[in-house]
Amino acid sequence: MARFIFITGGVVSSLGKGLASAALGALLQARGFSVRLRKLDPYLNVDPGTMSPFEHGEVFVTDDGAETDLDLGHYERFTGVAARATDSVSSGRIYSTVLEKERRGDYLGKTIQVIPHVTDEIKDFISIGEDEVDFMLCEIGGTVGDIEGLPFFEAIRQFSQDKPLGQCIFMHLTLLPYIASAGELKTKPTQHSVKELRSIGIAPDILLLRSEHPIPEKEREKIAQFCNVRKDAVIAAPDLETIYEAPLAYHREGLDQAVLDAFRISPAPRPELSRWEDVMDRLVNAEGEVRVAIVGKYTRLEDAYKSIAEALTHGGMANRVRVKSEWIDAEIFEREDPAPYLEGFHAILVPGGFGERGTEGKIKAAQFARERKIPYLGICLGMQMAVIEAARNLGGMADAGSEEFDHEAGRKRFTPVVYHLKEWVKGNHTVARKLDDDKGGTMRLGAYTASLTKGSKVAQVYGCTSIEERHRHRYEVDTKFRESLEQHGLCFSGMSPDGRLPEIVEVKDHPWFIGVQFHPELKSKPFAPHPLFADFVRAAKEVERLV
Ligand code: GLN
């Protein structure tokens, strides 16, 4: 049975709880243990699928087709363990399950209450697959004291009591603010936060403290005393140059040792940290820099394209080069010539997105990359835009467009080169959708296989002809136009195994122009860069060498 580590946060949000959890997962792996990480989010959305990327950052998609919190991306990038639908839950999901059960009569006439019905549902969620791993790390979203979070805190408190002694520990992440005028780190907010936690019955075993400055011994002692935590379980989480330093930095501060001590695991297995030393070596000792333009819509919030930014960094690590990503608002190209903006970049990436705004600009970016022979990676909407560009400018179909935009506008303006997908095959059954279906959870979601054409650029990049990648889209390139587009040099080099759905296109006679209907960025890891990103950055490096 797994040991459980519950990770909570206090004082302020955005302290990097997800990252700290992910780094701890990596450290436990380095000690030879198997891990799984889970996120419990107190918000009422059933999942983040319907939330704007501006609100909540990227939606991370799992192989089994769940739309989850972006922290699951951190978990995967640090541990390499593929997240599952059962690794992410929200109040919305818990409540809707409880209410469904109530309607079905499952509670046999009982009055339904937060305790025990909601808390039981949360506890059931936490224990899914508990026999599969050595450690289950469960992060509670938000900060202690939030009204919405209470049922989760109550559930983990109960859970730790239900389990045998020593099976669960609590780690609390807070902030030690630095007051410049006093020249001091302040411990009071942490004391209050721990007090709040203890008032609901949770006594933290480990405190992880974010601070801009090293924590003096005196402060550490004070925190240990006031918060009733052992001194060697008061761990500093210093600000880091790069997130990938976290496993090594937290190890230096003694985090993994403190966790093993809390579980009384002795002697502690020695850590094998060479994976993270190599990652850091590649980051720190990179030579040169390539500049990649990311032409998208959600450029105001970096978290909106979190996995893409990370996958580009990984691509740089594969080539021992630094990747400098710059975000450009696609709408600019609807008013202005893209050339002055895009000249000087070594590669162009058009990411996924929804809705028409900015799409004409993305089409211009694709055209610029194709004509100027600059490496281009189009992801999902970025592939659809590349196909529309080719249809318009190579295939002579001036009104080529996507049904998505006509649907949004409520009138017909385009020939739908990209159309709404109404039916597709998943495993051994057919999935059907209508244009006016609910928005949540109704896309083509999760891992699907694609067959690659032998001898194509992508087959060479992947080094095989059958791949599995994660999808999240409603619209699809129409194979009706395949023949004519191929005659004009846009090859359909990856297709669904039944040959009905285009998965990858590439431009012939171009050093590197690839569009993919899926999201390769979701599977890239610092210690295993995704082949498409690794080769895209390699191509960008070639361009850099030529200029
Ligand atoms: N909006 C497009 C679709 O639904 C692309 C989605 C995406 O880029 N993830 O097909």
Short mmCIF file of C-alpha atoms in Angstrom, two decimals, residues 108 139 376 429 457 486 540:
data_model
loop_
_atom_site.label_atom_id
_atom_site.label_comp_id
_atom_site.label_asym_id
_atom_site.label_seq_id
_atom_site.Cartn_x
_atom_site.Cartn_y
_atom_site.Cartn_z
CA LEU A 108 -30.84 4.99 0.31
CA GLU A 139 -1.49 18.34 -3.83
CA TYR A 376 7.79 26.09 -38.98
CA HIS A 429 -16.02 2.10 -30.74
CA LYS A 457 10.38 13.95 -42.79
CA GLU A 486 -0.29 17.13 -52.29
CA ALA A 540 16.51 26.44 -36.12
#
